[in-house]
CSV table of C-alpha atoms and ligand atoms in Angstrom, one decimal:
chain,number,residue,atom,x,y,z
V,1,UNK,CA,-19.5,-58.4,-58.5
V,2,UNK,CA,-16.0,-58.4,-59.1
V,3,UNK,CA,-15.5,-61.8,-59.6
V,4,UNK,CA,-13.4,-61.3,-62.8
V,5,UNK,CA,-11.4,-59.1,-61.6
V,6,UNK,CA,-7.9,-59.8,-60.7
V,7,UNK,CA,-7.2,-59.6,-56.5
V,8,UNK,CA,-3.9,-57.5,-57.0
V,9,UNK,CA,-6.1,-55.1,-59.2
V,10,UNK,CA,-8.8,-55.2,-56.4
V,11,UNK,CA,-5.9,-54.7,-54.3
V,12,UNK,CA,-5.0,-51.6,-56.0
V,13,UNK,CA,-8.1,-50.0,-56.7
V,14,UNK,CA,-9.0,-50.1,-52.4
V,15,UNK,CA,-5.5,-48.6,-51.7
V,16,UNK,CA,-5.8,-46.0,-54.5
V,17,UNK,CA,-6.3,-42.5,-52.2
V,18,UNK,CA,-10.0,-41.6,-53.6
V,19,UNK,CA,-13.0,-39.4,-52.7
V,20,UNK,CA,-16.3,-39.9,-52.1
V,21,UNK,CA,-18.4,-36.9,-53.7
V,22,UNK,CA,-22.0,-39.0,-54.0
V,23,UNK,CA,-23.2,-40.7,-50.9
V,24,UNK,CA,-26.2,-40.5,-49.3
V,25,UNK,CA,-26.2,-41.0,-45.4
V,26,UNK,CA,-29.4,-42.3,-45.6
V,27,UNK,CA,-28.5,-44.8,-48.2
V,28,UNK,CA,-25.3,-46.3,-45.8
V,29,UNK,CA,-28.6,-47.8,-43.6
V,30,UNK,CA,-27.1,-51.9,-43.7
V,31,UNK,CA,-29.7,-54.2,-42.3
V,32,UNK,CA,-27.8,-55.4,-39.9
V,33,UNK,CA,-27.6,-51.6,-38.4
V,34,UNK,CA,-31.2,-51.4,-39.2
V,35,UNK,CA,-32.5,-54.4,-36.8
V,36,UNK,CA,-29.9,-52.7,-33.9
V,37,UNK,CA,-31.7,-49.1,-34.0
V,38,UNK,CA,-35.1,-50.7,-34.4
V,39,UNK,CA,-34.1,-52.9,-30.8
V,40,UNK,CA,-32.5,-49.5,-29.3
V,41,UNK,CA,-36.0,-47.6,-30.0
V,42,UNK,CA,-38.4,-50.1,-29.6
V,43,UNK,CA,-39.6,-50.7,-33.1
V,44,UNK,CA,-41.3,-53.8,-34.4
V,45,UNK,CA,-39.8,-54.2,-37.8
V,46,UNK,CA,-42.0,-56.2,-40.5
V,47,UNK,CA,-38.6,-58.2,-41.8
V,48,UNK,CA,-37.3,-61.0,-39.1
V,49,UNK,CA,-33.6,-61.3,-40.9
V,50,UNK,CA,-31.1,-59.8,-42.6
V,51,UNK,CA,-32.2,-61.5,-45.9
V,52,UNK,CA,-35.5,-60.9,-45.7
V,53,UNK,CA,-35.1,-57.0,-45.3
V,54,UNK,CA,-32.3,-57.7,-48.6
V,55,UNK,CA,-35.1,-59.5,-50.1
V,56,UNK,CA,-37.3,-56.0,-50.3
V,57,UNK,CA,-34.2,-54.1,-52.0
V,58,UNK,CA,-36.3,-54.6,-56.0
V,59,UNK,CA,-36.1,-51.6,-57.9
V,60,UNK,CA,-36.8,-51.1,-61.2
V,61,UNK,CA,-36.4,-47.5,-61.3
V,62,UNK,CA,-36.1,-44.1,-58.9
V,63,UNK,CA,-39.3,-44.0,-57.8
V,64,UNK,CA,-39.9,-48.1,-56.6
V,65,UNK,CA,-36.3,-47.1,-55.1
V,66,UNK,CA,-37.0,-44.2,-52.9
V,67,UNK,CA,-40.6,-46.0,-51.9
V,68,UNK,CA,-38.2,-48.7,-49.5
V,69,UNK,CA,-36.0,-46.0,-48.9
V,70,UNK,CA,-37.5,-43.8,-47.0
V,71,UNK,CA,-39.7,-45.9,-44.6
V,72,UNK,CA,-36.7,-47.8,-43.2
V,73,UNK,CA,-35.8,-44.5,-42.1
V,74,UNK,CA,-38.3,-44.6,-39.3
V,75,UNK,CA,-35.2,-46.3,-37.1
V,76,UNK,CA,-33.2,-43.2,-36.8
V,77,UNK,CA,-34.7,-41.4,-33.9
V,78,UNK,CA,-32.1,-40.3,-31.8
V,79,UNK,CA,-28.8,-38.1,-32.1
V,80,UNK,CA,-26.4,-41.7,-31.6
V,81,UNK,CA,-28.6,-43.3,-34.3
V,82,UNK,CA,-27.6,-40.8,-36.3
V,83,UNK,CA,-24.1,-40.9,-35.1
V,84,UNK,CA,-23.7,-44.2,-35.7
V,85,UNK,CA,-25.2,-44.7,-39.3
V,86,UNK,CA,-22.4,-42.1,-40.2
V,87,UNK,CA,-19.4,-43.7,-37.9
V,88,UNK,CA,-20.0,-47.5,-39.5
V,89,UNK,CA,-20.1,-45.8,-43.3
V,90,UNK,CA,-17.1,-43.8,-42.6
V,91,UNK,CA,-15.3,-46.7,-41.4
V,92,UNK,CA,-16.2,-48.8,-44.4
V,93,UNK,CA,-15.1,-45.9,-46.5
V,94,UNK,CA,-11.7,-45.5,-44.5
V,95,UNK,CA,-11.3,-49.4,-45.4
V,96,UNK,CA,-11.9,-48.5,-49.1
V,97,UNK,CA,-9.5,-46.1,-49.6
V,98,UNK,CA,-11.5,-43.1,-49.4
V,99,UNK,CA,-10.0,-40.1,-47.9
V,100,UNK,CA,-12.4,-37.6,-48.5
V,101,UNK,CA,-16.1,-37.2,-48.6
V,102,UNK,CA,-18.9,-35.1,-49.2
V,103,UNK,CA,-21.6,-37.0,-47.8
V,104,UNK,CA,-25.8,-36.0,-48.9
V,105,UNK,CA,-28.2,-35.8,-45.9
V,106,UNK,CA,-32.1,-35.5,-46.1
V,107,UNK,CA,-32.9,-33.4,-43.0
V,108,UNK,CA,-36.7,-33.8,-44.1
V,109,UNK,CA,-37.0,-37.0,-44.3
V,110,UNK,CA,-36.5,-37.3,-40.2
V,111,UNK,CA,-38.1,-33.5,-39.5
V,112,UNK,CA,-41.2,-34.5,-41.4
V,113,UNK,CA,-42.0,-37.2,-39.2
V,114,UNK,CA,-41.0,-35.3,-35.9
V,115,UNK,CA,-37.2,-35.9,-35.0
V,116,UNK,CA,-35.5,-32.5,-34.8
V,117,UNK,CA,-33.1,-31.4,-36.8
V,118,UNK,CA,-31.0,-30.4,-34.0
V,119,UNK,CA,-31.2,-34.4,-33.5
V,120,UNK,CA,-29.9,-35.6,-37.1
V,121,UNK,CA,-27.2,-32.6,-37.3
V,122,UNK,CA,-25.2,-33.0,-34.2
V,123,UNK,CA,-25.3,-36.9,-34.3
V,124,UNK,CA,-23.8,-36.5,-38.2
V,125,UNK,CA,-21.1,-33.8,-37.0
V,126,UNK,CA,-20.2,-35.7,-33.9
V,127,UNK,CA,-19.5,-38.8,-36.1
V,128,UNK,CA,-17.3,-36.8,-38.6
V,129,UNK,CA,-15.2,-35.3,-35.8
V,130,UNK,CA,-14.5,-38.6,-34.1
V,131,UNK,CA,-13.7,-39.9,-37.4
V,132,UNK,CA,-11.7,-37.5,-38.6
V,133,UNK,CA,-9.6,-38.0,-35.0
V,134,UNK,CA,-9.7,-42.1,-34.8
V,135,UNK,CA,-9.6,-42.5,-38.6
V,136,UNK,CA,-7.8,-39.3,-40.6
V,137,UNK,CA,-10.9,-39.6,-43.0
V,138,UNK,CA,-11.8,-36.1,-44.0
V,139,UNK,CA,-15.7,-35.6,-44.3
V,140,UNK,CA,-18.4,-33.0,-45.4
V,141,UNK,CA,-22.1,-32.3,-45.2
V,142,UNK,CA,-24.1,-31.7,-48.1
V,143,UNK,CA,-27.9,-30.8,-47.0
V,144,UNK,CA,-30.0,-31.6,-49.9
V,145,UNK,CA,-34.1,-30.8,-50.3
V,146,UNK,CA,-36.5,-33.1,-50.8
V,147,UNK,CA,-38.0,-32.2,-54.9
V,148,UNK,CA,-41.2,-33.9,-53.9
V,149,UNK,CA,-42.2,-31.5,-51.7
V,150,UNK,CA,-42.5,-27.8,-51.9
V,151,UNK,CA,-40.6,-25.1,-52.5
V,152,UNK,CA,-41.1,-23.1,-49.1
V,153,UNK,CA,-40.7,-26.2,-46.7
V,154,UNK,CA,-37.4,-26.0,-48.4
V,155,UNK,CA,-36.6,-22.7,-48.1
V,156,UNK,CA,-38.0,-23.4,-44.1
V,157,UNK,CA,-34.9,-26.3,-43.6
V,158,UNK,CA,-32.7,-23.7,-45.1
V,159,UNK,CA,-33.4,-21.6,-42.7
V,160,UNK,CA,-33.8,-24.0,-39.6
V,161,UNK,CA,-29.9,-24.8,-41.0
V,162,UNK,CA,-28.5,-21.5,-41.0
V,163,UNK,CA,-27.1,-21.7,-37.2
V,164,UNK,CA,-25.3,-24.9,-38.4
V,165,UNK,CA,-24.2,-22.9,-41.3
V,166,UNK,CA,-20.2,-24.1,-40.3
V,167,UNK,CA,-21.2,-28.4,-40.3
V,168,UNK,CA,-22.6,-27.8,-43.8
V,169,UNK,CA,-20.4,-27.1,-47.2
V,170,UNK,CA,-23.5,-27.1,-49.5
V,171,UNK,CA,-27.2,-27.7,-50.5
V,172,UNK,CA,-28.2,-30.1,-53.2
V,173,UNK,CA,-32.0,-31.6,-54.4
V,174,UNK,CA,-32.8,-35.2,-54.1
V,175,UNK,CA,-35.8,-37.8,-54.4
V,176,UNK,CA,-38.3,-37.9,-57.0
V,177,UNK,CA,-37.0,-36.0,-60.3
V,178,UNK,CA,-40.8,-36.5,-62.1
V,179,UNK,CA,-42.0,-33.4,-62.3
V,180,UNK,CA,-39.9,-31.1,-60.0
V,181,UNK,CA,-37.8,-29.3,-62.1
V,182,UNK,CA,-34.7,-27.8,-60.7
V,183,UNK,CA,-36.1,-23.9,-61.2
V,184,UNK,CA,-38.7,-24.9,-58.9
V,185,UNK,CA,-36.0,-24.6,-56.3
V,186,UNK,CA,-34.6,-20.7,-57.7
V,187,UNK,CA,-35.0,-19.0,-55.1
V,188,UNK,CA,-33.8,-21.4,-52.5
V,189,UNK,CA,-30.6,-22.3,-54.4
V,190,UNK,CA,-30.1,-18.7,-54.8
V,191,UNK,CA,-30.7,-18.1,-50.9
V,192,UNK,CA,-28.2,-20.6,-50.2
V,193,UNK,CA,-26.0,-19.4,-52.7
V,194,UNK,CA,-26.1,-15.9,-50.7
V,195,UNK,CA,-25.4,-17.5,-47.7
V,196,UNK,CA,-22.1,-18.9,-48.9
V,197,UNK,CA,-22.7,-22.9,-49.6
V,198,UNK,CA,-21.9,-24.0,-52.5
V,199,UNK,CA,-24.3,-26.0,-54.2
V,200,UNK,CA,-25.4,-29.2,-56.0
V,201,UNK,CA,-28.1,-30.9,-58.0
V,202,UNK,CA,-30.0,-34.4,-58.9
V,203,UNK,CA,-30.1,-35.1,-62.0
V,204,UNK,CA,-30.6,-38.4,-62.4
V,205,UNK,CA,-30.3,-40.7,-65.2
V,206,UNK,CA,-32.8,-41.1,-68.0
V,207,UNK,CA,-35.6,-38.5,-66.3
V,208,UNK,CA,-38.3,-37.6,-68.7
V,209,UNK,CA,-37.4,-34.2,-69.2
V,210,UNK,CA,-33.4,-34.8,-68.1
V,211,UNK,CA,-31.5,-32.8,-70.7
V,212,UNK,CA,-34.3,-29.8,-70.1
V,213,UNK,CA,-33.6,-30.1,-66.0
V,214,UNK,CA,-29.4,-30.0,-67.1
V,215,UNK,CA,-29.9,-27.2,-68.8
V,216,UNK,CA,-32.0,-25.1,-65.9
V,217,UNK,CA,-29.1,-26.8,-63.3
V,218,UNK,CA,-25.9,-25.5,-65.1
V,219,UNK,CA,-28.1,-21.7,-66.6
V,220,UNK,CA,-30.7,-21.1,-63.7
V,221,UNK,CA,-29.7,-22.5,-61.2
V,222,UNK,CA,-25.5,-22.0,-61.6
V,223,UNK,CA,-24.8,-25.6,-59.5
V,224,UNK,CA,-20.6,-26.4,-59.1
V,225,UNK,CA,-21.7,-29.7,-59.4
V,226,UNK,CA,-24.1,-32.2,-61.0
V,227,UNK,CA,-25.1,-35.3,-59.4
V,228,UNK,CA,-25.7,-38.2,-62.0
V,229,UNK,CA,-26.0,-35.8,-64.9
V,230,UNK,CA,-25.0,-38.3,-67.7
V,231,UNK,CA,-27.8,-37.7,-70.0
V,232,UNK,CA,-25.8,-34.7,-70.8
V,233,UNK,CA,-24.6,-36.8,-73.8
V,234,UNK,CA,-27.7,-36.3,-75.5
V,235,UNK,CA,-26.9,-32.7,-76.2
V,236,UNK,CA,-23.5,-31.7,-77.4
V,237,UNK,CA,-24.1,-28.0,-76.2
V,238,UNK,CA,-24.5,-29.6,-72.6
V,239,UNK,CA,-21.3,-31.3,-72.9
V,240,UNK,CA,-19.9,-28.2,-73.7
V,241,UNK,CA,-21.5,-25.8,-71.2
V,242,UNK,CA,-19.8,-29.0,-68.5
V,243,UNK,CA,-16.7,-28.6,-70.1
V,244,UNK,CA,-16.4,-24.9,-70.2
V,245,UNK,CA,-17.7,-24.4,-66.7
V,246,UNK,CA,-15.6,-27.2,-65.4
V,247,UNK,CA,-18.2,-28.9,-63.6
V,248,UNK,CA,-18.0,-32.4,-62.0
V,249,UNK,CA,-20.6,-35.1,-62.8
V,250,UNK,CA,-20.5,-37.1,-59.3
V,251,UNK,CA,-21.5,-40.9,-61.2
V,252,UNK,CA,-22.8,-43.8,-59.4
V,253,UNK,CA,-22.3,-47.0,-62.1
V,254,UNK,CA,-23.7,-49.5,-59.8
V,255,UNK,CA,-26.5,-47.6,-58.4
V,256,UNK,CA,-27.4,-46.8,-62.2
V,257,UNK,CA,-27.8,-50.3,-63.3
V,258,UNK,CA,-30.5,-50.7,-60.1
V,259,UNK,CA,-32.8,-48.0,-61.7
V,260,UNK,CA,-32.6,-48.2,-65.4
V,261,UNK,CA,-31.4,-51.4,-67.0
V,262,UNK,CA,-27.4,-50.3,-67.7
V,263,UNK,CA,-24.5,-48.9,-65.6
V,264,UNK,CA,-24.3,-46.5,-68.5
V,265,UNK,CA,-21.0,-47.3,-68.8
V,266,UNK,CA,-20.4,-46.1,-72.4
V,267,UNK,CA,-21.6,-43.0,-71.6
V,268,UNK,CA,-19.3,-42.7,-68.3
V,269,UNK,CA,-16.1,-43.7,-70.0
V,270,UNK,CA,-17.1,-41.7,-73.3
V,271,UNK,CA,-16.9,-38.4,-70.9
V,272,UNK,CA,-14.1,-39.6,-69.2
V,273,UNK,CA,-12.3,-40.3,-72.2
V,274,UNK,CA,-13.4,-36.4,-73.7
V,275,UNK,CA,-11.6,-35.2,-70.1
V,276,UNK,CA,-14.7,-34.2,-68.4
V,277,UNK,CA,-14.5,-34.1,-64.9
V,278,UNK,CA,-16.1,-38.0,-64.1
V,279,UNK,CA,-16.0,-39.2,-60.6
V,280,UNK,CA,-17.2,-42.5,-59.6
V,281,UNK,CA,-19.5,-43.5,-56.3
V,282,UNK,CA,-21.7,-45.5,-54.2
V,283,UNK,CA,-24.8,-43.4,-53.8
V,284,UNK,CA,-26.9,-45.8,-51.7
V,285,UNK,CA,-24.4,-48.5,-51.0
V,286,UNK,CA,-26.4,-50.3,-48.2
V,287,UNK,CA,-29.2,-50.8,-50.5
V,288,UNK,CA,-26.7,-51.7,-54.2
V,289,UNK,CA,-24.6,-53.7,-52.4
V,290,UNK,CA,-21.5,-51.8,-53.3
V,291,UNK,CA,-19.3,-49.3,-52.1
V,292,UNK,CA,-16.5,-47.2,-53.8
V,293,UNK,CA,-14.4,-49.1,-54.7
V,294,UNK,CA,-16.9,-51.6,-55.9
V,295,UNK,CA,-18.0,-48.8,-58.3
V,296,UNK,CA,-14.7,-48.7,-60.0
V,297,UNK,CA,-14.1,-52.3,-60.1
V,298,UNK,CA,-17.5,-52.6,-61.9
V,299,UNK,CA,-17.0,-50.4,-64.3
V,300,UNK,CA,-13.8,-51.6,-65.2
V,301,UNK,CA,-15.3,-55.1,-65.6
V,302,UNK,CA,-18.0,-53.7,-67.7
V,303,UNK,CA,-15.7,-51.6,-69.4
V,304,UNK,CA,-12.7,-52.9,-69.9
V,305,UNK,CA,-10.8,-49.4,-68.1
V,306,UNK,CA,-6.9,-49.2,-68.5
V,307,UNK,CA,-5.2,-49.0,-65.4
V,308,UNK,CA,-4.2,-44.9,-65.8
V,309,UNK,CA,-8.3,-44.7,-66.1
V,310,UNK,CA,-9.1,-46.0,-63.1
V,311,UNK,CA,-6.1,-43.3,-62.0
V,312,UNK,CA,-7.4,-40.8,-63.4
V,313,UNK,CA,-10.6,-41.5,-62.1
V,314,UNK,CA,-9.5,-41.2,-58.5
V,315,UNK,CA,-7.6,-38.2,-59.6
V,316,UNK,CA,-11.0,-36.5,-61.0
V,317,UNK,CA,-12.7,-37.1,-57.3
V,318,UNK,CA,-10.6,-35.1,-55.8
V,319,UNK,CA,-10.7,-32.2,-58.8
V,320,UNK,CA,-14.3,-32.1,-58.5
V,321,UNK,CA,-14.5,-32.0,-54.6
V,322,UNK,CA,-14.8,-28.5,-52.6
V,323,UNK,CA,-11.9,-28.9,-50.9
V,324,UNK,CA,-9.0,-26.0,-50.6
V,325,UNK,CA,-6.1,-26.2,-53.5
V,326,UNK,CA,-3.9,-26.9,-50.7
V,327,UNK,CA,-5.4,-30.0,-49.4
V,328,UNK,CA,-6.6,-30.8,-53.0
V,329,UNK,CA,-2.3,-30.6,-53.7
V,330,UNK,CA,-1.3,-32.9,-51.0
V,331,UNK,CA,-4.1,-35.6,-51.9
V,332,UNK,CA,-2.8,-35.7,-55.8
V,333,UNK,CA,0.4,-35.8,-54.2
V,334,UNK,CA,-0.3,-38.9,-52.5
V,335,UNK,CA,-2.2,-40.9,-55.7
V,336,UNK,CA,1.4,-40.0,-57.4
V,337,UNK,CA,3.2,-41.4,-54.6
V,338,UNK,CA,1.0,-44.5,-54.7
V,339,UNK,CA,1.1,-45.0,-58.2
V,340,UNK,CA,5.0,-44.7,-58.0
V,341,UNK,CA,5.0,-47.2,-55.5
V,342,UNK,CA,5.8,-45.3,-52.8
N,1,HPA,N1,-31.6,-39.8,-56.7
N,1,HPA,C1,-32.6,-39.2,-56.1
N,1,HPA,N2,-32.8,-39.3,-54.8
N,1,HPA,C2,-32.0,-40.1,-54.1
N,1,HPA,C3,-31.0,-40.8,-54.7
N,1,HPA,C4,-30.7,-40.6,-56.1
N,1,HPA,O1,-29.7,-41.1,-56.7
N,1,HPA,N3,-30.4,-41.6,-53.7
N,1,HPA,C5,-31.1,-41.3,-52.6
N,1,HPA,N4,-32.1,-40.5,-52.8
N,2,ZN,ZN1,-28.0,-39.9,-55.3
């Protein structure tokens, strides 16, 4: 993947101080972890090797994606599974450069086949806490919804999460985008909203009715952030309702040439260059074969990016991240410092 790419600018990209804003937990899940859970639980997997599970990873869009996705899930059982699918991403992040994260769980996708959520919570919070100790990576929970299902089994893990309400910064709405509009969710977004997270949205590239479900994101919904969200080019009002509400479009280059047939690179340097708030990230990196910094190195390679780009980039993911202005300071603090050298 980045073959072309020179090894000191390789070199620089991994050391550049970045967050992570669009990672799904689920989506860290490396085969090799995979066949160690399914020994520790006493599951007979259908793959025999490493390559052969690789050898299933062949999307052509979100749906043929999320139908291998979500069975291998059937490995995470206990709280240490749990644990230690977030502990080997963090670590891998840590390596990469990342500082931060905000890091997308699917509590329903383990609840609706009978592990409790108590189970996948405190092995995720135990995980960031150690990290945080060992490592100095900062990390956050984002608790999103399954869109496939329906609106009150929703608004049922919302409530099931409320006496975690301190492990988890914010709600967003994943999985299949055919047909689940974000106003389906209203009320639970505004629920969540009430109960002080801050929240998120899907809205993943080329959708059939993508610049409609934008539009109901950003005027129905009110998300701080939009997950994917590209198609927004489509519709010059969009860009300017992004622009205007400074929102953050968290977008995944890699993952985005797994499900359609581009990275959409034109269209994620086009808003970068207009100074919209574009971050770059992994999404499912177990399953694209490419973490952060992979993202960035990709894109450049597609895209030719200047050097102060690939800065600014980096810079953006900490812009569009919840953290506090202080901490958001003393990170931008650190990318000059690096830049300068220092
Ligand atoms: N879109 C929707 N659902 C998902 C994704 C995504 O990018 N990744 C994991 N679940
Ligand atoms: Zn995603």
């Amino acid at each position: 993947m980045t073959g072309t790419v020179r090894p000191d600018l390789a070199e620089f990209v991994r050391g550049l101080p970045k967050a992570e804003l669009h990672l799904h937990l689920e989506g860290t899940l490396e085969p090799e972890l995979k066949f160690r859970l399914a020994e520790r639980n006493g599951i007979r997997l259908p793959e025999r090797t490493v390559d052969e599970v690789r050898q299933t990873y062949r999307f052509h869009d979100l749906t043929s994606f999320l139908q291998v996705y979500y069975p291998a899930m059937e490995v995470l059982q206990q709280p240490r599974d749990f644990h230690d699918l977030a502990f080997e991403y963090l670590t891998r992040a840590h390596a990469d450069g990342i500082r931060h994260v905000e890091m997308f769980f699917d509590p329903q996708a383990h609840t609706g086949r009978g592990v409790p959520f108590q189970s996948v919570i405190s092995g995720y919070r135990s995980a960031i806490v150690q990290a945080r100790r060992e490592l100095g990576i900062s990390a956050e929970l984002i608790m999103c919804f399954l869109r496939d299902h329906s609106a009150e089994y929703a608004m049922a893990t919302l409530m099931e999460a409320l006496p975690y309400r301190d492990w988890i910064i914010g709600v967003g709405l994943d999985s299949d985008e055919r047909g689940n509009p974000p106003r389906k969710f209203a009320a639970v977004f505004a629920r969540a909203r009430r109960e002080g997270f801050l929240l998120t949205m899907h809205c993943d590239i080329d959708q059939p009715d993508s610049k409609e479900h934008i539009r109901q994101a950003l005027e129905e919904i009110g998300v701080d952030r939009l997950d994917h969200g590209t198609n927004i080019v489509e519709d010059e009002r969009l860009v300017e309702l992004v622009r205007a509400k400074g929102i953050g479009l968290t977008c995944c280059p890699v993952s985005n040439s797994f499900v359609t047939a581009h990275m959409k690179s034109d269209e994620i340097v086009g808003l970068l260059d207009r100074d919209l708030l574009v971050t770059l990230n992994s999404d499912d990196p177990a399953y694209f074969g490419a973490y952060a910094a992979d993202n960035y190195l990709a894109l450049r390679e597609q895209a030719g990016l200047a050097v102060d780009q690939l800065v600014r980039l980096a810079r953006n993911s900490f812009r569009a991240s919840w953290l506090t202005p202080a901490r958001l300071d003393g990170y931008l603090r650190e990318i000059d410092a690096y830049v300068a050298g220092g």
